[in-house]
Short mmCIF file of C-alpha atoms in Angstrom, two decimals:
data_model
loop_
_atom_site.label_atom_id
_atom_site.label_comp_id
_atom_site.label_asym_id
_atom_site.label_seq_id
_atom_site.Cartn_x
_atom_site.Cartn_y
_atom_site.Cartn_z
CA MET A 516 -16.41 17.17 -26.86
CA ASN A 517 -17.49 14.54 -27.47
CA PRO A 518 -21.54 13.58 -25.11
CA SER A 519 -20.47 10.76 -24.26
CA PHE A 520 -17.17 11.64 -23.01
CA GLN A 521 -19.01 13.94 -21.21
CA ALA A 522 -21.13 11.69 -20.08
CA ALA A 523 -18.54 9.70 -18.71
CA LEU A 524 -16.68 12.31 -17.27
CA VAL A 525 -19.87 13.32 -15.31
CA ILE A 526 -20.09 9.77 -13.67
CA ASN A 527 -16.85 9.66 -12.90
CA ILE A 528 -17.17 13.20 -10.76
CA PHE A 529 -19.52 11.78 -9.35
CA LEU A 530 -18.53 8.36 -8.13
CA ILE A 531 -15.20 10.94 -6.76
CA LEU A 532 -17.59 13.22 -4.67
CA GLY A 533 -19.06 9.89 -3.46
CA PHE A 534 -15.83 8.96 -2.34
CA LEU A 535 -14.94 12.32 -0.83
CA ILE A 536 -18.69 12.37 1.30
CA ALA A 537 -17.61 8.54 2.38
CA VAL A 538 -14.24 9.83 3.69
CA VAL A 539 -16.30 12.58 5.74
CA ALA A 540 -19.46 10.87 6.63
CA TYR A 541 -17.25 7.37 7.72
CA ARG A 542 -17.14 8.49 11.71
CA GLU A 543 -20.93 9.71 11.66
CA ASP A 544 -23.70 7.38 13.40
CA LEU A 545 -25.43 7.50 9.80
CA GLY A 546 -22.56 6.86 7.41
CA ALA A 547 -20.62 4.58 9.07
CA LYS A 548 -21.85 1.62 7.73
CA PHE A 549 -22.41 2.32 3.84
CA SER A 550 -19.35 4.47 3.31
CA PRO A 551 -16.45 1.62 3.38
CA MET A 552 -18.87 0.23 0.22
CA LEU A 553 -19.57 4.25 -0.95
CA ALA A 554 -15.59 4.34 -0.76
CA VAL A 555 -14.76 0.99 -2.25
CA ALA A 556 -17.61 1.69 -5.32
CA ALA A 557 -16.18 5.47 -5.93
CA ALA A 558 -12.45 3.91 -5.87
CA LEU A 559 -13.05 1.99 -8.53
CA GLY A 560 -14.79 4.59 -10.51
CA LEU A 561 -11.53 6.92 -9.37
CA CYS A 562 -9.19 4.08 -11.33
CA LEU A 563 -11.65 4.14 -14.37
CA LEU A 564 -11.21 7.94 -14.96
CA PRO A 565 -7.86 7.35 -16.67
CA PRO A 566 -8.75 4.77 -19.20
CA THR A 567 -11.70 6.70 -19.84
CA ILE A 568 -9.42 9.44 -20.81
CA ALA A 569 -6.77 7.93 -22.70
CA SER A 570 -9.75 5.79 -24.61
CA TYR A 571 -11.63 8.38 -25.95
CA SER A 572 -9.25 10.50 -26.48
CA ALA A 573 -7.55 7.47 -29.26
CA ALA A 574 -11.04 7.30 -30.44
CA ASN A 575 -10.85 11.11 -31.26
CA GLY A 576 -7.84 10.32 -33.22
CA GLN A 577 -5.64 11.75 -30.78
CA VAL A 578 -3.09 9.54 -29.63
CA TYR A 579 -2.63 11.43 -25.86
CA SER A 580 -5.13 12.90 -23.84
CA PHE A 581 -2.10 15.83 -22.60
CA GLU A 582 0.29 17.91 -24.26
CA ASP A 583 2.75 15.39 -22.92
CA TYR A 584 2.49 11.80 -23.08
CA SER A 585 4.06 10.82 -19.11
CA LEU A 586 1.14 12.40 -17.69
CA GLN A 587 -1.02 10.32 -19.37
CA ASN A 588 0.58 7.53 -18.12
CA PHE A 589 1.50 8.47 -14.65
CA LEU A 590 -2.34 10.03 -14.11
CA PRO A 591 -3.67 6.15 -12.61
CA ILE A 592 -0.43 6.00 -10.45
CA PHE A 593 -1.03 9.33 -9.25
CA ILE A 594 -4.80 8.18 -8.74
CA GLY A 595 -3.37 5.77 -6.56
CA PHE A 596 -1.90 7.97 -4.48
CA LEU A 597 -5.47 9.64 -4.22
CA ILE A 598 -6.84 6.44 -3.02
CA LEU A 599 -3.80 6.02 -0.92
CA PHE A 600 -4.38 9.03 1.18
CA ALA A 601 -8.20 8.75 1.46
CA ILE A 602 -7.55 5.47 3.16
CA TYR A 603 -5.25 7.23 5.44
CA ILE A 604 -7.78 9.66 6.80
CA PHE A 605 -9.72 6.90 7.21
CA ASP A 606 -7.32 5.40 9.47
CA LEU A 607 -6.20 9.21 11.63
CA ILE A 608 -9.80 9.00 11.87
CA GLY A 609 -10.87 5.69 13.10
CA GLY A 610 -7.31 4.09 14.29
CA LEU A 611 -4.71 1.83 12.21
CA ASP A 612 -6.60 -1.42 11.27
CA GLU A 613 -4.31 -4.00 10.29
CA SER A 614 -6.28 -5.14 6.63
CA ASN A 615 -6.14 -1.14 6.28
CA GLU A 616 -2.66 -1.06 6.57
CA PHE A 617 -1.90 -4.02 4.75
CA PHE A 618 -4.04 -2.31 2.05
CA ILE A 619 -2.34 0.82 2.42
CA LEU A 620 1.12 -0.97 2.40
CA CYS A 621 0.36 -3.24 -1.24
CA LEU A 622 -1.06 -0.52 -3.07
CA THR A 623 2.15 1.59 -2.09
CA SER A 624 4.27 -1.07 -3.43
CA ALA A 625 1.96 -1.14 -6.47
CA SER A 626 2.27 2.47 -6.87
CA LEU A 627 6.32 2.34 -6.69
CA LEU A 628 6.51 -0.80 -8.91
CA SER A 629 4.21 0.93 -11.45
CA SER A 630 6.00 4.46 -11.45
CA VAL A 631 9.59 2.29 -12.69
CA LEU A 632 6.97 0.07 -15.06
CA VAL A 633 6.19 3.31 -16.83
CA TYR A 634 9.40 4.55 -16.79
CA THR A 635 10.93 1.90 -18.62
CA PHE A 636 8.14 2.29 -20.92
CA LEU A 637 9.12 5.13 -21.93
CA LEU A 638 12.62 3.95 -22.22
CA PHE A 639 11.76 1.71 -24.13
CA ARG A 640 9.72 4.07 -26.58
CA ILE A 641 12.49 6.82 -26.65
CA ARG A 642 14.81 4.10 -27.63
CA HIS A 643 12.29 2.31 -30.40
CA ASN A 644 10.46 5.09 -31.78
CA GLY A 645 12.59 8.26 -30.91
CA THR A 646 10.39 10.31 -28.54
CA MET B 595 -13.39 -14.69 2.78
CA GLU B 596 -13.78 -11.02 5.10
CA LEU B 597 -15.85 -8.46 2.57
CA ARG B 598 -13.15 -6.17 3.20
CA ILE B 599 -10.41 -8.50 1.92
CA ILE B 600 -12.39 -8.79 -1.24
CA ALA B 601 -12.73 -5.27 -1.73
CA VAL B 602 -8.82 -4.51 -1.34
CA ILE B 603 -8.28 -7.04 -3.82
CA VAL B 604 -11.20 -5.93 -5.84
CA VAL B 605 -9.39 -2.16 -5.67
CA SER B 606 -6.15 -3.47 -6.22
CA ILE B 607 -6.64 -5.60 -9.37
CA PHE B 608 -8.72 -2.24 -11.00
CA PHE B 609 -5.68 0.08 -10.15
CA PHE B 610 -2.97 -2.44 -11.92
CA LEU B 611 -5.66 -2.71 -15.53
CA SER B 612 -6.45 0.93 -14.78
CA ILE B 613 -2.40 1.50 -15.42
CA LEU B 614 -2.38 -1.18 -18.78
CA MET B 615 -5.13 0.79 -19.99
CA SER B 616 -3.95 3.81 -20.22
CA ILE B 617 -0.89 3.11 -21.61
CA PHE B 618 -3.04 0.37 -24.15
CA PRO B 619 -4.22 3.42 -26.42
CA ILE B 620 -1.18 4.30 -27.23
CA MET B 621 0.17 1.66 -29.11
CA ASN B 622 0.93 1.34 -32.42
CA PRO B 623 2.49 -1.52 -34.30
CA MET B 624 3.94 0.51 -36.34
CA SER B 625 6.09 3.02 -33.76
CA GLY B 626 7.73 0.13 -32.33
CA HIS B 627 5.17 -0.67 -29.81
CA ASP B 628 5.05 -4.56 -30.44
CA ALA B 629 9.11 -4.39 -30.30
CA ILE B 630 8.30 -2.52 -26.52
CA MET B 631 5.57 -4.95 -25.10
CA LYS B 632 7.45 -8.05 -26.10
CA ALA B 633 10.41 -6.36 -24.12
CA MET B 634 8.43 -5.95 -21.25
CA THR B 635 6.43 -8.98 -20.82
CA PRO B 636 9.31 -10.79 -18.17
CA TYR B 637 8.21 -7.16 -16.37
CA PHE B 638 4.58 -7.75 -16.91
CA ILE B 639 4.62 -11.73 -15.83
CA VAL B 640 7.08 -10.87 -12.00
CA TYR B 641 5.47 -7.79 -12.03
CA PRO B 642 2.86 -8.97 -8.85
CA PHE B 643 5.04 -11.56 -7.55
CA LEU B 644 7.43 -8.56 -6.72
CA ILE B 645 4.38 -6.36 -5.29
CA LEU B 646 3.90 -9.41 -3.20
CA ILE B 647 7.00 -9.69 -1.70
CA LEU B 648 8.09 -6.20 -1.56
CA THR B 649 4.74 -5.63 0.18
CA MET B 650 5.53 -8.54 2.47
CA ALA B 651 9.10 -8.10 3.63
CA VAL B 652 7.45 -4.21 4.27
CA PHE B 653 4.76 -5.69 6.41
CA PHE B 654 6.88 -7.78 7.96
CA LEU B 655 9.45 -5.08 8.72
CA PHE B 656 7.04 -2.84 10.14
CA LYS B 657 5.07 -5.77 12.41
CA SER B 658 7.97 -5.62 14.63
CA LEU B 659 7.67 -1.89 15.50
CA ASP B 660 4.85 -0.71 18.25
CA ALA B 661 1.61 0.68 17.42
CA ASP B 662 2.70 4.11 17.22
CA THR B 663 6.08 4.19 15.55
CA ARG B 664 4.57 1.65 13.13
CA LYS B 665 1.99 4.75 11.95
CA LYS B 666 4.23 6.81 11.34
CA ALA B 667 6.69 3.98 9.36
CA VAL B 668 3.74 3.76 6.96
CA PHE B 669 3.26 7.10 6.93
CA LEU B 670 6.54 7.35 5.92
CA TYR B 671 7.28 4.79 3.58
CA VAL B 672 3.97 6.15 1.35
CA ALA B 673 5.31 9.86 1.64
CA VAL B 674 9.19 8.24 0.20
CA ALA B 675 6.84 6.51 -2.50
CA TYR B 676 4.57 9.76 -3.60
CA LEU B 677 7.98 11.59 -3.83
CA PHE B 678 9.42 8.85 -5.53
CA THR B 679 6.94 8.98 -8.37
CA MET B 680 7.32 12.38 -8.35
CA LEU B 681 10.77 12.01 -9.27
CA THR B 682 10.35 9.69 -12.15
CA LEU B 683 7.44 11.69 -13.32
CA HIS B 684 9.35 14.73 -13.33
CA ILE B 685 12.54 12.39 -15.03
CA SER B 686 10.87 11.33 -17.50
CA CYS B 687 9.33 14.61 -18.88
CA PHE B 688 12.62 15.80 -18.81
CA SER B 689 14.00 12.75 -20.95
CA ILE B 690 10.90 13.64 -23.08
CA LYS B 691 11.61 17.24 -24.08
CA ILE B 692 15.54 16.16 -24.09
CA VAL B 693 15.23 13.68 -27.35
CA SER B 694 11.98 15.75 -28.57
CA SER B 695 14.48 18.94 -29.05
#
């Protein structure tokens, strides 16, 4: 495995761990002030994970990171759901805030429409390319 | 603007960029991807508006509910969207297998 790819993966894993710690620490007295910021930073890190995997596999001459390319396309959407469920845990612990609720609805709508977008892309690809 | 709203917007934009950036490395002009992108351009343009309309519609629909029912309705919406995505993933894997076999 490429060393810079390993470094990118390690950074992403640290961000994901930070995200999980932020979720757990949210209601603690010490963690309550910085954990939402940490969670946002980690959510951005999570969003960077699928493009990192895709770009490095493309740079290594391999077009798809996974055996089946639909998995590569759907990965960001599942990461969106991971963020959603984590925010939902925030809400279950801290009570449903209106801006959080709007964010949940916005991200759910985006995920719903993104899966339509990805499926449309796959159908077009089958039509133009054969597979 | 409140810091929380900025965070929401930044995460949403990054999420959308993440989807686009994981599709773009697959792009290859030799295998008809230019034609695909040309066909999908109208969808890319209306995509943010579709999200906004759907979000506002669901938001105002849920606003009429009381707090406890709204909490359940939001969870149900997320669960239905998750199931829909899983279904789409399986259908696309199935379609690729049918075409490539």
